[in-house]
């Protein structure tokens, strides 16, 4: 499995000839690739299961929520073209948890990446803009293992693979922009305000339940539903992720477009603030 993750990272480097970036940018991307590989190896170094741990954590969440909502509370879902049973509720839940877990596991470690790498901060030649991107990319790659398992389970259950899977990059773009943008903002502010990581944990608990991950969006009161869809980018990302994988259609093009624009704005603002604060990092650390 560890070799699989390394392969994903290395295959990304093979697109070098297809993108018109300067040599300086390619050098930074190569350095980012090396840092992400080192991060993935360091996380589970010495453990027996290695990089299988993220997948096991995701599956344990799936089992807990399926037991609570599907068996104890007897919540039932009726999705067009899909069988109505407890297992399908688990797949529906897993499809929503995957992008959220990648989002959460990406920017929370990014918040402390600068203060944990003070030796790199004091090196003049090191590109500090890469530091928050390392945990963001590592979490995204880890989530790809769960995505492969989800697609296989859906194919076995429904006996079909939807062609809409080719549209998954349309979700990854806003997801990565949003995660990296908040990661940049949190990483820069944490250098000066050490309460930021603890504050983010509280905010994320509220954000999780404000996003229709463990309950259908149809249960949100009608007067609130539009606000949740248009102002919370994760709602459009989670709902479109489910639509593409489970039902083979995209029902929220408008909301996804707005989520992409909001994510781009958050990324720009986060990077801008990070760059403004960066010259003072070495003085504080």
PDB file of C-alpha atoms in Angstrom:
ATOM      1  CA  UNK A   1       0.000   0.000   0.000  1.00  0.00           C
ATOM      2  CA  UNK A   2       2.906   2.303   0.783  1.00  0.00           C
ATOM      3  CA  UNK A   3       4.244   1.667  -2.710  1.00  0.00           C
ATOM      4  CA  UNK A   4       0.805   2.574  -4.118  1.00  0.00           C
ATOM      5  CA  UNK A   5       0.882   5.972  -2.453  1.00  0.00           C
ATOM      6  CA  UNK A   6       4.418   6.584  -3.685  1.00  0.00           C
ATOM      7  CA  UNK A   7       3.262   5.644  -7.164  1.00  0.00           C
ATOM      8  CA  UNK A   8       0.438   8.204  -7.061  1.00  0.00           C
ATOM      9  CA  UNK A   9       2.893  10.949  -6.137  1.00  0.00           C
ATOM     10  CA  UNK A  10       5.450   9.919  -8.741  1.00  0.00           C
ATOM     11  CA  UNK A  11       2.902   9.659 -11.528  1.00  0.00           C
ATOM     12  CA  UNK A  12       1.932  13.260 -10.853  1.00  0.00           C
ATOM     13  CA  UNK A  13       5.496  14.271 -11.713  1.00  0.00           C
ATOM     14  CA  UNK A  14       5.117  12.678 -15.181  1.00  0.00           C
ATOM     15  CA  UNK A  15       2.786  15.513 -16.229  1.00  0.00           C
ATOM     16  CA  UNK A  16       5.802  17.819 -16.354  1.00  0.00           C
ATOM     17  CA  UNK A  17       5.886  17.898 -20.133  1.00  0.00           C
ATOM     18  CA  UNK A  18       2.187  18.820 -20.358  1.00  0.00           C
ATOM     19  CA  UNK A  19       2.180  21.971 -18.223  1.00  0.00           C
ATOM     20  CA  UNK A  20       3.836  25.269 -19.262  1.00  0.00           C
ATOM     21  CA  UNK A  21       5.571  26.070 -15.954  1.00  0.00           C
ATOM     22  CA  UNK A  22       9.020  27.631 -15.616  1.00  0.00           C
ATOM     23  CA  UNK A  23      12.006  25.652 -14.329  1.00  0.00           C
ATOM     24  CA  UNK A  24      11.747  27.516 -11.010  1.00  0.00           C
ATOM     25  CA  UNK A  25       8.162  26.319 -10.569  1.00  0.00           C
ATOM     26  CA  UNK A  26       9.108  22.752 -11.476  1.00  0.00           C
ATOM     27  CA  UNK A  27      11.901  22.862  -8.903  1.00  0.00           C
ATOM     28  CA  UNK A  28       9.376  23.907  -6.237  1.00  0.00           C
ATOM     29  CA  UNK A  29       6.934  21.187  -7.319  1.00  0.00           C
ATOM     30  CA  UNK A  30       9.694  18.580  -7.138  1.00  0.00           C
ATOM     31  CA  UNK A  31      10.573  19.790  -3.638  1.00  0.00           C
ATOM     32  CA  UNK A  32       6.881  19.621  -2.659  1.00  0.00           C
ATOM     33  CA  UNK A  33       6.690  16.048  -3.985  1.00  0.00           C
ATOM     34  CA  UNK A  34       9.706  15.055  -1.883  1.00  0.00           C
ATOM     35  CA  UNK A  35       8.271  16.711   1.242  1.00  0.00           C
ATOM     36  CA  UNK A  36       4.889  15.001   0.771  1.00  0.00           C
ATOM     37  CA  UNK A  37       6.551  11.591   0.377  1.00  0.00           C
ATOM     38  CA  UNK A  38       8.614  12.213   3.503  1.00  0.00           C
ATOM     39  CA  UNK A  39       5.474  13.276   5.393  1.00  0.00           C
ATOM     40  CA  UNK A  40       3.597  10.121   4.359  1.00  0.00           C
ATOM     41  CA  UNK A  41       6.505   7.888   5.358  1.00  0.00           C
ATOM     42  CA  UNK A  42       7.039   9.677   8.695  1.00  0.00           C
ATOM     43  CA  UNK A  43       3.376   9.451   9.770  1.00  0.00           C
ATOM     44  CA  UNK A  44       3.342   5.665  10.033  1.00  0.00           C
ATOM     45  CA  UNK A  45       7.031   4.859  10.310  1.00  0.00           C
ATOM     46  CA  UNK A  46       7.540   1.699  12.361  1.00  0.00           C
ATOM     47  CA  UNK A  47       3.852   0.696  12.372  1.00  0.00           C
ATOM     48  CA  UNK A  48       2.845  -2.719  11.037  1.00  0.00           C
ATOM     49  CA  UNK A  49      -0.113  -1.566   8.928  1.00  0.00           C
ATOM     50  CA  UNK A  50       1.586   1.609   7.693  1.00  0.00           C
ATOM     51  CA  UNK A  51      -0.495   3.661   5.261  1.00  0.00           C
ATOM     52  CA  UNK A  52      -3.521   1.388   5.768  1.00  0.00           C
ATOM     53  CA  UNK A  53      -4.292   3.289   9.000  1.00  0.00           C
ATOM     54  CA  UNK A  54      -6.081   6.221   7.304  1.00  0.00           C
ATOM     55  CA  UNK A  55      -8.348   3.776   5.457  1.00  0.00           C
ATOM     56  CA  UNK A  56      -9.057   1.855   8.679  1.00  0.00           C
ATOM     57  CA  UNK A  57      -9.940   5.103  10.455  1.00  0.00           C
ATOM     58  CA  UNK A  58     -12.362   6.032   7.671  1.00  0.00           C
ATOM     59  CA  UNK A  59     -13.955   2.573   7.723  1.00  0.00           C
ATOM     60  CA  UNK A  60     -14.332   2.716  11.522  1.00  0.00           C
ATOM     61  CA  UNK A  61     -16.222   6.016  11.178  1.00  0.00           C
ATOM     62  CA  UNK A  62     -18.388   4.363   8.538  1.00  0.00           C
ATOM     63  CA  UNK A  63     -19.272   1.474  10.875  1.00  0.00           C
ATOM     64  CA  UNK A  64     -20.023   3.743  13.867  1.00  0.00           C
ATOM     65  CA  UNK A  65     -22.293   6.135  11.991  1.00  0.00           C
ATOM     66  CA  UNK A  66     -24.005   3.290  10.110  1.00  0.00           C
ATOM     67  CA  UNK A  67     -24.771   1.527  13.409  1.00  0.00           C
ATOM     68  CA  UNK A  68     -26.071   4.697  15.119  1.00  0.00           C
ATOM     69  CA  UNK A  69     -28.141   6.164  12.284  1.00  0.00           C
ATOM     70  CA  UNK A  70     -29.170   3.133  10.245  1.00  0.00           C
ATOM     71  CA  UNK A  71     -29.660   0.446  12.910  1.00  0.00           C
ATOM     72  CA  UNK A  72     -30.378   2.344  16.173  1.00  0.00           C
ATOM     73  CA  UNK A  73     -32.217   5.409  14.811  1.00  0.00           C
ATOM     74  CA  UNK A  74     -33.540   3.492  11.722  1.00  0.00           C
ATOM     75  CA  UNK A  75     -32.834   6.327   9.263  1.00  0.00           C
ATOM     76  CA  UNK A  76     -33.744   5.236   5.703  1.00  0.00           C
ATOM     77  CA  UNK A  77     -32.614   6.739   2.404  1.00  0.00           C
ATOM     78  CA  UNK A  78     -34.457   6.608  -0.902  1.00  0.00           C
ATOM     79  CA  UNK A  79     -32.012   7.289  -3.758  1.00  0.00           C
ATOM     80  CA  UNK A  80     -33.106   6.902  -7.374  1.00  0.00           C
ATOM     81  CA  UNK A  81     -31.596   3.803  -9.008  1.00  0.00           C
ATOM     82  CA  UNK A  82     -30.101   2.463  -5.767  1.00  0.00           C
ATOM     83  CA  UNK A  83     -31.362  -0.323  -3.470  1.00  0.00           C
ATOM     84  CA  UNK A  84     -32.832   0.797  -0.127  1.00  0.00           C
ATOM     85  CA  UNK A  85     -30.964  -1.037   2.646  1.00  0.00           C
ATOM     86  CA  UNK A  86     -28.619  -0.453   5.587  1.00  0.00           C
ATOM     87  CA  UNK A  87     -25.515  -1.106   3.481  1.00  0.00           C
ATOM     88  CA  UNK A  88     -26.466   1.590   0.966  1.00  0.00           C
ATOM     89  CA  UNK A  89     -26.817   4.120   3.787  1.00  0.00           C
ATOM     90  CA  UNK A  90     -23.255   3.223   4.807  1.00  0.00           C
ATOM     91  CA  UNK A  91     -21.978   3.831   1.259  1.00  0.00           C
ATOM     92  CA  UNK A  92     -23.879   7.136   1.081  1.00  0.00           C
ATOM     93  CA  UNK A  93     -22.345   8.161   4.403  1.00  0.00           C
ATOM     94  CA  UNK A  94     -18.856   7.063   3.352  1.00  0.00           C
ATOM     95  CA  UNK A  95     -19.151   9.095   0.133  1.00  0.00           C
ATOM     96  CA  UNK A  96     -19.808  12.198   2.250  1.00  0.00           C
ATOM     97  CA  UNK A  97     -17.136  11.504   4.851  1.00  0.00           C
ATOM     98  CA  UNK A  98     -14.297  11.108   2.341  1.00  0.00           C
ATOM     99  CA  UNK A  99     -14.020  14.752   1.141  1.00  0.00           C
ATOM    100  CA  UNK A 100     -14.665  16.024   4.679  1.00  0.00           C
ATOM    101  CA  UNK A 101     -11.909  13.856   6.185  1.00  0.00           C
ATOM    102  CA  UNK A 102      -9.418  15.000   3.521  1.00  0.00           C
ATOM    103  CA  UNK A 103     -10.408  18.621   4.227  1.00  0.00           C
ATOM    104  CA  UNK A 104     -10.083  18.221   8.007  1.00  0.00           C
ATOM    105  CA  UNK A 105      -6.860  16.182   7.981  1.00  0.00           C
ATOM    106  CA  UNK A 106      -5.343  18.629   5.524  1.00  0.00           C
ATOM    107  CA  UNK A 107      -5.700  22.024   7.115  1.00  0.00           C
ATOM    108  CA  UNK A 108      -5.561  21.120  10.856  1.00  0.00           C
ATOM    109  CA  UNK A 109      -1.911  19.908  10.596  1.00  0.00           C
ATOM    110  CA  UNK A 110      -1.221  22.855   8.267  1.00  0.00           C
ATOM    111  CA  UNK A 111      -2.094  25.215  11.134  1.00  0.00           C
ATOM    112  CA  UNK A 112       0.974  24.092  13.104  1.00  0.00           C
ATOM    113  CA  UNK A 113       3.350  23.333  10.229  1.00  0.00           C
ATOM    114  CA  UNK A 114       5.299  26.604  10.547  1.00  0.00           C
ATOM    115  CA  UNK A 115       5.829  26.516  14.324  1.00  0.00           C
ATOM    116  CA  UNK A 116       6.814  22.828  14.072  1.00  0.00           C
ATOM    117  CA  UNK A 117       9.419  23.554  11.378  1.00  0.00           C
ATOM    118  CA  UNK A 118      11.260  26.495  12.930  1.00  0.00           C
ATOM    119  CA  UNK A 119      14.584  25.153  11.587  1.00  0.00           C
ATOM    120  CA  UNK A 120      13.311  25.527   8.002  1.00  0.00           C
ATOM    121  CA  UNK A 121      11.795  28.958   8.692  1.00  0.00           C
ATOM    122  CA  UNK A 122      15.217  30.350   9.626  1.00  0.00           C
ATOM    123  CA  UNK A 123      16.761  29.155   6.350  1.00  0.00           C
ATOM    124  CA  UNK A 124      16.711  32.037   3.885  1.00  0.00           C
ATOM    125  CA  UNK A 125      16.557  29.902   0.724  1.00  0.00           C
ATOM    126  CA  UNK A 126      13.716  27.546   1.738  1.00  0.00           C
ATOM    127  CA  UNK A 127      10.356  28.335   0.021  1.00  0.00           C
ATOM    128  CA  UNK A 128       8.076  28.677   3.078  1.00  0.00           C
ATOM    129  CA  UNK A 129       4.967  28.759   0.890  1.00  0.00           C
ATOM    130  CA  UNK A 130       5.325  24.983   0.488  1.00  0.00           C
ATOM    131  CA  UNK A 131       5.006  24.141   4.200  1.00  0.00           C
ATOM    132  CA  UNK A 132       1.169  24.376   4.528  1.00  0.00           C
ATOM    133  CA  UNK A 133       0.737  22.501   1.229  1.00  0.00           C
ATOM    134  CA  UNK A 134       2.554  19.383   2.500  1.00  0.00           C
ATOM    135  CA  UNK A 135      -0.161  18.146   4.956  1.00  0.00           C
ATOM    136  CA  UNK A 136      -2.891  19.259   2.523  1.00  0.00           C
ATOM    137  CA  UNK A 137      -1.468  17.123  -0.313  1.00  0.00           C
ATOM    138  CA  UNK A 138      -0.678  14.205   2.039  1.00  0.00           C
ATOM    139  CA  UNK A 139      -4.278  14.111   3.338  1.00  0.00           C
ATOM    140  CA  UNK A 140      -5.648  14.307  -0.207  1.00  0.00           C
ATOM    141  CA  UNK A 141      -3.495  11.350  -1.342  1.00  0.00           C
ATOM    142  CA  UNK A 142      -4.504   9.317   1.725  1.00  0.00           C
ATOM    143  CA  UNK A 143      -8.185   9.911   0.951  1.00  0.00           C
ATOM    144  CA  UNK A 144      -7.671   8.427  -2.533  1.00  0.00           C
ATOM    145  CA  UNK A 145      -7.372   4.969  -0.913  1.00  0.00           C
ATOM    146  CA  UNK A 146     -10.857   5.336   0.548  1.00  0.00           C
ATOM    147  CA  UNK A 147     -12.150   6.629  -2.791  1.00  0.00           C
ATOM    148  CA  UNK A 148     -10.921   3.502  -4.602  1.00  0.00           C
ATOM    149  CA  UNK A 149     -12.621   1.271  -2.007  1.00  0.00           C
ATOM    150  CA  UNK A 150     -15.869   3.279  -2.298  1.00  0.00           C
ATOM    151  CA  UNK A 151     -15.944   3.009  -6.108  1.00  0.00           C
ATOM    152  CA  UNK A 152     -15.358  -0.755  -5.901  1.00  0.00           C
ATOM    153  CA  UNK A 153     -18.138  -1.232  -3.318  1.00  0.00           C
ATOM    154  CA  UNK A 154     -20.605   0.844  -5.374  1.00  0.00           C
ATOM    155  CA  UNK A 155     -19.709  -1.131  -8.524  1.00  0.00           C
ATOM    156  CA  UNK A 156     -20.288  -4.442  -6.691  1.00  0.00           C
ATOM    157  CA  UNK A 157     -23.584  -3.268  -5.157  1.00  0.00           C
ATOM    158  CA  UNK A 158     -25.128  -1.627  -8.235  1.00  0.00           C
ATOM    159  CA  UNK A 159     -23.372  -3.691 -10.941  1.00  0.00           C
ATOM    160  CA  UNK A 160     -22.371  -0.512 -12.775  1.00  0.00           C
ATOM    161  CA  UNK A 161     -19.643   2.146 -12.871  1.00  0.00           C
ATOM    162  CA  UNK A 162     -20.868   5.637 -13.706  1.00  0.00           C
ATOM    163  CA  UNK A 163     -19.098   7.602 -16.441  1.00  0.00           C
ATOM    164  CA  UNK A 164     -19.477  10.688 -14.250  1.00  0.00           C
ATOM    165  CA  UNK A 165     -16.415   9.502 -12.313  1.00  0.00           C
ATOM    166  CA  UNK A 166     -14.440  11.457 -14.920  1.00  0.00           C
ATOM    167  CA  UNK A 167     -15.935  14.613 -13.371  1.00  0.00           C
ATOM    168  CA  UNK A 168     -14.259  14.027  -9.974  1.00  0.00           C
ATOM    169  CA  UNK A 169     -11.509  16.628 -10.716  1.00  0.00           C
ATOM    170  CA  UNK A 170     -14.286  19.264 -10.739  1.00  0.00           C
ATOM    171  CA  UNK A 171     -14.684  18.535  -7.004  1.00  0.00           C
ATOM    172  CA  UNK A 172     -10.986  18.208  -6.234  1.00  0.00           C
ATOM    173  CA  UNK A 173     -10.231  21.741  -7.487  1.00  0.00           C
ATOM    174  CA  UNK A 174     -12.467  23.628  -4.997  1.00  0.00           C
ATOM    175  CA  UNK A 175     -11.650  21.101  -2.253  1.00  0.00           C
ATOM    176  CA  UNK A 176      -7.893  21.649  -2.597  1.00  0.00           C
ATOM    177  CA  UNK A 177      -8.261  25.431  -2.968  1.00  0.00           C
ATOM    178  CA  UNK A 178     -10.454  25.649   0.147  1.00  0.00           C
ATOM    179  CA  UNK A 179      -8.193  23.371   2.230  1.00  0.00           C
ATOM    180  CA  UNK A 180      -4.982  25.135   1.168  1.00  0.00           C
ATOM    181  CA  UNK A 181      -6.505  28.614   1.618  1.00  0.00           C
ATOM    182  CA  UNK A 182      -7.612  27.959   5.197  1.00  0.00           C
ATOM    183  CA  UNK A 183      -4.317  26.124   5.803  1.00  0.00           C
ATOM    184  CA  UNK A 184      -2.299  29.178   4.723  1.00  0.00           C
ATOM    185  CA  UNK A 185      -4.417  31.487   6.876  1.00  0.00           C
ATOM    186  CA  UNK A 186      -4.219  29.255   9.969  1.00  0.00           C
ATOM    187  CA  UNK A 187      -0.475  28.571   9.539  1.00  0.00           C
ATOM    188  CA  UNK A 188       0.354  32.274   9.375  1.00  0.00           C
ATOM    189  CA  UNK A 189      -1.867  33.327  12.286  1.00  0.00           C
ATOM    190  CA  UNK A 190      -0.761  30.440  14.546  1.00  0.00           C
ATOM    191  CA  UNK A 191       2.795  31.809  14.638  1.00  0.00           C
ATOM    192  CA  UNK A 192       1.468  34.852  16.514  1.00  0.00           C
ATOM    193  CA  UNK A 193      -1.699  33.422  18.163  1.00  0.00           C
ATOM    194  CA  UNK A 194      -1.099  29.918  19.526  1.00  0.00           C
ATOM    195  CA  UNK A 195      -4.796  29.461  20.356  1.00  0.00           C
ATOM    196  CA  UNK A 196      -5.661  29.137  16.663  1.00  0.00           C
ATOM    197  CA  UNK A 197      -5.349  25.284  16.410  1.00  0.00           C
ATOM    198  CA  UNK A 198      -7.594  24.730  19.469  1.00  0.00           C
ATOM    199  CA  UNK A 199     -10.085  27.270  18.131  1.00  0.00           C
ATOM    200  CA  UNK A 200     -10.166  25.478  14.786  1.00  0.00           C
ATOM    201  CA  UNK A 201     -11.085  22.177  16.464  1.00  0.00           C
ATOM    202  CA  UNK A 202     -14.161  23.833  18.025  1.00  0.00           C
ATOM    203  CA  UNK A 203     -15.105  25.541  14.760  1.00  0.00           C
ATOM    204  CA  UNK A 204     -14.732  22.306  12.812  1.00  0.00           C
ATOM    205  CA  UNK A 205     -17.130  20.479  15.139  1.00  0.00           C
ATOM    206  CA  UNK A 206     -19.752  23.124  14.396  1.00  0.00           C
ATOM    207  CA  UNK A 207     -18.925  23.107  10.665  1.00  0.00           C
ATOM    208  CA  UNK A 208     -19.254  19.316  10.496  1.00  0.00           C
ATOM    209  CA  UNK A 209     -22.829  19.314  11.778  1.00  0.00           C
ATOM    210  CA  UNK A 210     -23.687  22.366   9.644  1.00  0.00           C
ATOM    211  CA  UNK A 211     -22.782  20.313   6.556  1.00  0.00           C
ATOM    212  CA  UNK A 212     -25.189  17.534   5.435  1.00  0.00           C
ATOM    213  CA  UNK A 213     -22.734  14.659   5.881  1.00  0.00           C
ATOM    214  CA  UNK A 214     -24.478  12.341   8.346  1.00  0.00           C
ATOM    215  CA  UNK A 215     -27.995  13.495   7.403  1.00  0.00           C
ATOM    216  CA  UNK A 216     -29.607  14.168   3.973  1.00  0.00           C
ATOM    217  CA  UNK A 217     -29.754  17.762   2.762  1.00  0.00           C
ATOM    218  CA  UNK A 218     -33.515  17.295   2.304  1.00  0.00           C
ATOM    219  CA  UNK A 219     -33.906  17.280   6.127  1.00  0.00           C
ATOM    220  CA  UNK A 220     -32.613  20.863   6.373  1.00  0.00           C
ATOM    221  CA  UNK A 221     -35.558  23.269   6.834  1.00  0.00           C
ATOM    222  CA  UNK A 222     -36.442  24.773   3.459  1.00  0.00           C
ATOM    223  CA  UNK A 223     -35.813  28.312   4.646  1.00  0.00           C
ATOM    224  CA  UNK A 224     -32.235  27.387   5.638  1.00  0.00           C
ATOM    225  CA  UNK A 225     -31.379  24.989   2.813  1.00  0.00           C
ATOM    226  CA  UNK A 226     -30.358  27.604   0.224  1.00  0.00           C
ATOM    227  CA  UNK A 227     -28.132  29.368   2.757  1.00  0.00           C
ATOM    228  CA  UNK A 228     -26.401  26.098   3.646  1.00  0.00           C
ATOM    229  CA  UNK A 229     -25.812  25.275  -0.042  1.00  0.00           C
ATOM    230  CA  UNK A 230     -24.667  28.702  -1.234  1.00  0.00           C
ATOM    231  CA  UNK A 231     -22.606  29.873   1.754  1.00  0.00           C
ATOM    232  CA  UNK A 232     -20.992  26.582   2.836  1.00  0.00           C
ATOM    233  CA  UNK A 233     -18.627  25.359   0.062  1.00  0.00           C
ATOM    234  CA  UNK A 234     -18.321  21.932   1.706  1.00  0.00           C
ATOM    235  CA  UNK A 235     -22.053  21.308   1.183  1.00  0.00           C
ATOM    236  CA  UNK A 236     -21.759  21.540  -2.608  1.00  0.00           C
ATOM    237  CA  UNK A 237     -18.526  19.504  -2.563  1.00  0.00           C
ATOM    238  CA  UNK A 238     -20.026  16.709  -0.429  1.00  0.00           C
ATOM    239  CA  UNK A 239     -23.343  16.562  -2.316  1.00  0.00           C
ATOM    240  CA  UNK A 240     -21.682  16.567  -5.757  1.00  0.00           C
ATOM    241  CA  UNK A 241     -19.207  13.908  -4.606  1.00  0.00           C
ATOM    242  CA  UNK A 242     -22.134  11.655  -3.713  1.00  0.00           C
ATOM    243  CA  UNK A 243     -24.049  12.418  -6.908  1.00  0.00           C
ATOM    244  CA  UNK A 244     -21.090  11.592  -9.167  1.00  0.00           C
ATOM    245  CA  UNK A 245     -20.162   8.306  -7.473  1.00  0.00           C
ATOM    246  CA  UNK A 246     -23.532   6.934  -6.334  1.00  0.00           C
ATOM    247  CA  UNK A 247     -26.090   8.218  -8.848  1.00  0.00           C
ATOM    248  CA  UNK A 248     -24.091   9.149 -11.936  1.00  0.00           C
ATOM    249  CA  UNK A 249     -25.404  12.691 -12.259  1.00  0.00           C
ATOM    250  CA  UNK A 250     -24.642  16.223 -11.097  1.00  0.00           C
ATOM    251  CA  UNK A 251     -27.629  18.082  -9.637  1.00  0.00           C
ATOM    252  CA  UNK A 252     -25.900  21.112  -8.141  1.00  0.00           C
ATOM    253  CA  UNK A 253     -23.874  22.720 -10.942  1.00  0.00           C
ATOM    254  CA  UNK A 254     -24.709  26.258  -9.763  1.00  0.00           C
ATOM    255  CA  UNK A 255     -23.823  25.577  -6.139  1.00  0.00           C
ATOM    256  CA  UNK A 256     -20.569  23.848  -7.195  1.00  0.00           C
ATOM    257  CA  UNK A 257     -19.650  26.861  -9.340  1.00  0.00           C
ATOM    258  CA  UNK A 258     -20.216  29.234  -6.419  1.00  0.00           C
ATOM    259  CA  UNK A 259     -18.267  26.907  -4.104  1.00  0.00           C
ATOM    260  CA  UNK A 260     -15.346  26.951  -6.568  1.00  0.00           C
ATOM    261  CA  UNK A 261     -15.345  30.762  -6.685  1.00  0.00           C
ATOM    262  CA  UNK A 262     -15.587  31.030  -2.884  1.00  0.00           C
ATOM    263  CA  UNK A 263     -12.748  28.528  -2.501  1.00  0.00           C
ATOM    264  CA  UNK A 264     -10.583  30.488  -4.972  1.00  0.00           C
ATOM    265  CA  UNK A 265     -11.222  33.705  -3.000  1.00  0.00           C
ATOM    266  CA  UNK A 266     -10.392  31.977   0.319  1.00  0.00           C
ATOM    267  CA  UNK A 267      -7.196  30.553  -1.219  1.00  0.00           C
ATOM    268  CA  UNK A 268      -6.128  33.983  -2.508  1.00  0.00           C
ATOM    269  CA  UNK A 269      -6.856  35.719   0.814  1.00  0.00           C
ATOM    270  CA  UNK A 270      -5.157  32.978   2.849  1.00  0.00           C
ATOM    271  CA  UNK A 271      -2.021  33.031   0.671  1.00  0.00           C
ATOM    272  CA  UNK A 272      -1.928  36.839   0.689  1.00  0.00           C
ATOM    273  CA  UNK A 273      -2.078  37.037   4.508  1.00  0.00           C
ATOM    274  CA  UNK A 274       0.497  34.245   4.839  1.00  0.00           C
ATOM    275  CA  UNK A 275       2.914  36.121   2.565  1.00  0.00           C
ATOM    276  CA  UNK A 276       2.387  39.383   4.479  1.00  0.00           C
ATOM    277  CA  UNK A 277       3.138  37.670   7.816  1.00  0.00           C
ATOM    278  CA  UNK A 278       6.023  35.499   6.539  1.00  0.00           C
ATOM    279  CA  UNK A 279       8.876  38.068   7.003  1.00  0.00           C
ATOM    280  CA  UNK A 280       8.174  38.135  10.777  1.00  0.00           C
ATOM    281  CA  UNK A 281       8.119  34.349  11.300  1.00  0.00           C
ATOM    282  CA  UNK A 282      11.829  34.025  12.094  1.00  0.00           C
ATOM    283  CA  UNK A 283      11.657  36.848  14.675  1.00  0.00           C
ATOM    284  CA  UNK A 284       8.863  35.135  16.642  1.00  0.00           C
ATOM    285  CA  UNK A 285      10.023  31.497  16.459  1.00  0.00           C
TER     286      UNK A 285
END
